[in-house]
Amino acid sequence: MSLTLLITMLLGFAFSISIAVSIGGSAILGLTFFDSDKLILVPKEMFTAIDKFPLAAIPFFILAGNLMETGGISRRLVNFAKSLVGGVQGGLPMTCVLTCMIFAAVSGSSVATTFAIGSILIPALIKHGYPVGYAASLQATSAELGVVIPPSIPMILFGVAAEVSIGELFIAGVVPGLLIGGVLMLFVHLYCRFKGLGKNDGDGRLSVGKATVEAGWALLMPVIILGGIYGGVFTPTEASVVAVFYALIVGLVIHRELEFKHLVAVFKKSVLSSAVIMFIIANAGLFAFLITRAGIPEAIGVWLKEVLDSPAYFLLGVNAALFVIGMFIETSAAIIVLAPILVPVAVFFGIDPVHFGMIMVVNLAMGMITPPFGVNLFAACTVAKISLDRIVGHLLPFVLVIMGCLALITYIPAISLTLRDAVF
């Protein structure tokens, strides 16, 4: 049955069938052919996969991100970031990265970050003379920070799948997120100096004081959310609800850019995005249940222990495999399926599961910016109104930068664990 599951799933991917249907369909087909009496398990295991309290944070964080976009919070964050770094050559691409870092501290979703920030900055980058493909690829890459800087939906999924503390994962993600964001900002600054781009990026920039005052309520949002989580005031799941109410109040009452007539469209957009993720999780849960019953995780673990006889080789092999897997399988599904398989092996090699979680999240997040199924690429192309082939050529340098940061995160555990150990 295991071979049938794998072949059917891969055929589904090859024929461009949706990720969720490919995963769930292969599981149902395997049961039909080999153990049809157990088909009753399909709805049970799909429901069990999503019947977890921490997963309630996903729709709320998505809704919070959409409310921030519609309520004017995103635009104010852009103006604030531009006031800080927009005055140097290449300041506008640096503004894109910095804004995504701030926005990521609330939204938890890279796709939400792509739409919210990209709708403002991609047209601005094009207006300042940057190639449209470069603008879209930069936005897609910067939005990846939405799943690295906490709160993060993939971290929540990893915590649930691997039974690891979500709070520890969140605090461990701070330094890796800052590292990737800082290296990206340095890279785009040097790139612009080399190419002669962005000499007038400071045009229309607000003073730091004025931009800070205008963005004050927006900047207070991540402070409340992250401070409440790390201060023990509320759990990550409860924080997602707080984020929604905060974004709602700021948009409706303080900024008054969000109107009641906008709420139906915002709720519809959020529901659709949440339903897609939950459907993937449900099907991946069924798939994971079947491969676990078939003994695949244990077999893979034994094989890895025999072939990769040291932690360094294990991490190298896992990173190579995850990079390829992330190109074809959606991040949420990959984490749900692979985390229960790989985490026990990582623990056997003496690797902290929180550190391993950071490696998985950062690595699989690259799948969001690598063809053929990079969701951030599709979102950025939608905003920029271009085809995928116009963005691919600009991606390689960004992917190499992220891979360099991943190597540091992989082989220097202190990057992920120092802050975690200090807090916990």
PDB file of N, CA and C in Angstrom, residues 6 17 19 24 32 46-47 58 85 87 111-112 160 199 212 216 225 251 268 281 299 316 321 378 386 391 400 417:
ATOM      1  N   LEU A   6       2.493   6.507  -2.554  1.00  0.00           N
ATOM      2  CA  LEU A   6       3.528   7.393  -3.076  1.00  0.00           C
ATOM      3  C   LEU A   6       3.353   7.650  -4.568  1.00  0.00           C
ATOM      4  N   ILE A  17      -2.804  18.225 -10.353  1.00  0.00           N
ATOM      5  CA  ILE A  17      -3.950  18.126  -9.453  1.00  0.00           C
ATOM      6  C   ILE A  17      -3.571  18.822  -8.153  1.00  0.00           C
ATOM      7  N   ILE A  19      -2.678  20.022  -4.455  1.00  0.00           N
ATOM      8  CA  ILE A  19      -1.884  19.308  -3.455  1.00  0.00           C
ATOM      9  C   ILE A  19      -2.779  18.496  -2.518  1.00  0.00           C
ATOM     10  N   GLY A  24      -4.833  13.442  -0.349  1.00  0.00           N
ATOM     11  CA  GLY A  24      -6.003  12.722   0.159  1.00  0.00           C
ATOM     12  C   GLY A  24      -6.466  11.620  -0.779  1.00  0.00           C
ATOM     13  N   THR A  32      -8.829   1.803  -0.591  1.00  0.00           N
ATOM     14  CA  THR A  32      -9.814   1.124  -1.442  1.00  0.00           C
ATOM     15  C   THR A  32      -9.262  -0.190  -1.990  1.00  0.00           C
ATOM     16  N   MET A  46      -9.395  12.564   8.997  1.00  0.00           N
ATOM     17  CA  MET A  46      -9.359  13.933   8.465  1.00  0.00           C
ATOM     18  C   MET A  46      -9.845  14.922   9.508  1.00  0.00           C
ATOM     19  N   PHE A  47     -10.892  14.536  10.232  1.00  0.00           N
ATOM     20  CA  PHE A  47     -11.389  15.427  11.285  1.00  0.00           C
ATOM     21  C   PHE A  47     -10.398  15.515  12.439  1.00  0.00           C
ATOM     22  N   ILE A  58      -4.698  29.732  12.960  1.00  0.00           N
ATOM     23  CA  ILE A  58      -4.444  29.961  11.530  1.00  0.00           C
ATOM     24  C   ILE A  58      -5.470  30.899  10.906  1.00  0.00           C
ATOM     25  N   VAL A  85      15.021  53.542   6.344  1.00  0.00           N
ATOM     26  CA  VAL A  85      16.066  53.065   5.427  1.00  0.00           C
ATOM     27  C   VAL A  85      15.922  53.608   4.008  1.00  0.00           C
ATOM     28  N   GLY A  87      16.332  56.457   2.715  1.00  0.00           N
ATOM     29  CA  GLY A  87      17.195  57.541   2.283  1.00  0.00           C
ATOM     30  C   GLY A  87      18.486  57.109   1.622  1.00  0.00           C
ATOM     31  N   VAL A 111       1.779  34.509   2.323  1.00  0.00           N
ATOM     32  CA  VAL A 111       0.903  34.927   1.230  1.00  0.00           C
ATOM     33  C   VAL A 111       0.163  36.213   1.599  1.00  0.00           C
ATOM     34  N   ALA A 112      -0.324  36.279   2.850  1.00  0.00           N
ATOM     35  CA  ALA A 112      -0.986  37.511   3.308  1.00  0.00           C
ATOM     36  C   ALA A 112      -0.014  38.682   3.259  1.00  0.00           C
ATOM     37  N   VAL A 160       2.358  21.241  16.494  1.00  0.00           N
ATOM     38  CA  VAL A 160       1.277  20.265  16.636  1.00  0.00           C
ATOM     39  C   VAL A 160       1.720  18.895  16.149  1.00  0.00           C
ATOM     40  N   LYS A 199      18.788  55.359  -6.944  1.00  0.00           N
ATOM     41  CA  LYS A 199      19.440  56.594  -6.495  1.00  0.00           C
ATOM     42  C   LYS A 199      18.435  57.635  -6.004  1.00  0.00           C
ATOM     43  N   THR A 212       6.692  57.755  12.451  1.00  0.00           N
ATOM     44  CA  THR A 212       6.502  56.977  13.683  1.00  0.00           C
ATOM     45  C   THR A 212       5.175  57.322  14.341  1.00  0.00           C
ATOM     46  N   GLY A 216       2.137  54.724  14.780  1.00  0.00           N
ATOM     47  CA  GLY A 216       2.222  54.351  16.190  1.00  0.00           C
ATOM     48  C   GLY A 216       1.339  53.179  16.568  1.00  0.00           C
ATOM     49  N   ILE A 225       1.093  41.728  20.715  1.00  0.00           N
ATOM     50  CA  ILE A 225       0.928  40.306  20.389  1.00  0.00           C
ATOM     51  C   ILE A 225       2.092  39.475  20.928  1.00  0.00           C
ATOM     52  N   GLY A 251      -8.558  49.805  12.621  1.00  0.00           N
ATOM     53  CA  GLY A 251      -9.046  50.125  11.284  1.00  0.00           C
ATOM     54  C   GLY A 251     -10.375  50.854  11.282  1.00  0.00           C
ATOM     55  N   LYS A 268     -14.703  37.016   3.582  1.00  0.00           N
ATOM     56  CA  LYS A 268     -14.760  36.017   2.508  1.00  0.00           C
ATOM     57  C   LYS A 268     -13.355  35.601   2.079  1.00  0.00           C
ATOM     58  N   ILE A 281      -4.352  20.335   5.493  1.00  0.00           N
ATOM     59  CA  ILE A 281      -3.988  19.702   6.767  1.00  0.00           C
ATOM     60  C   ILE A 281      -4.798  18.429   6.988  1.00  0.00           C
ATOM     61  N   ALA A 299      10.924   2.894   9.291  1.00  0.00           N
ATOM     62  CA  ALA A 299      11.854   2.380   8.284  1.00  0.00           C
ATOM     63  C   ALA A 299      12.801   3.472   7.790  1.00  0.00           C
ATOM     64  N   LEU A 316      22.731  17.682   6.516  1.00  0.00           N
ATOM     65  CA  LEU A 316      22.983  17.971   5.104  1.00  0.00           C
ATOM     66  C   LEU A 316      22.006  17.207   4.219  1.00  0.00           C
ATOM     67  N   ALA A 321      17.018  17.077   0.885  1.00  0.00           N
ATOM     68  CA  ALA A 321      15.714  16.462   0.613  1.00  0.00           C
ATOM     69  C   ALA A 321      14.579  17.470   0.787  1.00  0.00           C
ATOM     70  N   PHE A 378       3.279  33.061  -7.169  1.00  0.00           N
ATOM     71  CA  PHE A 378       1.979  33.271  -7.816  1.00  0.00           C
ATOM     72  C   PHE A 378       1.302  34.523  -7.267  1.00  0.00           C
ATOM     73  N   ILE A 386       2.075  40.041 -13.997  1.00  0.00           N
ATOM     74  CA  ILE A 386       3.024  39.492 -14.956  1.00  0.00           C
ATOM     75  C   ILE A 386       2.958  37.968 -14.905  1.00  0.00           C
ATOM     76  N   ILE A 391       9.605  36.415 -13.706  1.00  0.00           N
ATOM     77  CA  ILE A 391      10.094  36.582 -12.341  1.00  0.00           C
ATOM     78  C   ILE A 391      11.220  35.603 -12.020  1.00  0.00           C
ATOM     79  N   LEU A 400      19.878  31.958  -3.281  1.00  0.00           N
ATOM     80  CA  LEU A 400      21.232  31.695  -2.776  1.00  0.00           C
ATOM     81  C   LEU A 400      21.462  32.396  -1.434  1.00  0.00           C
ATOM     82  N   LEU A 417      18.722  28.801  19.394  1.00  0.00           N
ATOM     83  CA  LEU A 417      18.461  28.344  20.760  1.00  0.00           C
ATOM     84  C   LEU A 417      18.891  29.298  21.859  1.00  0.00           C
TER      85      LEU A 417
END
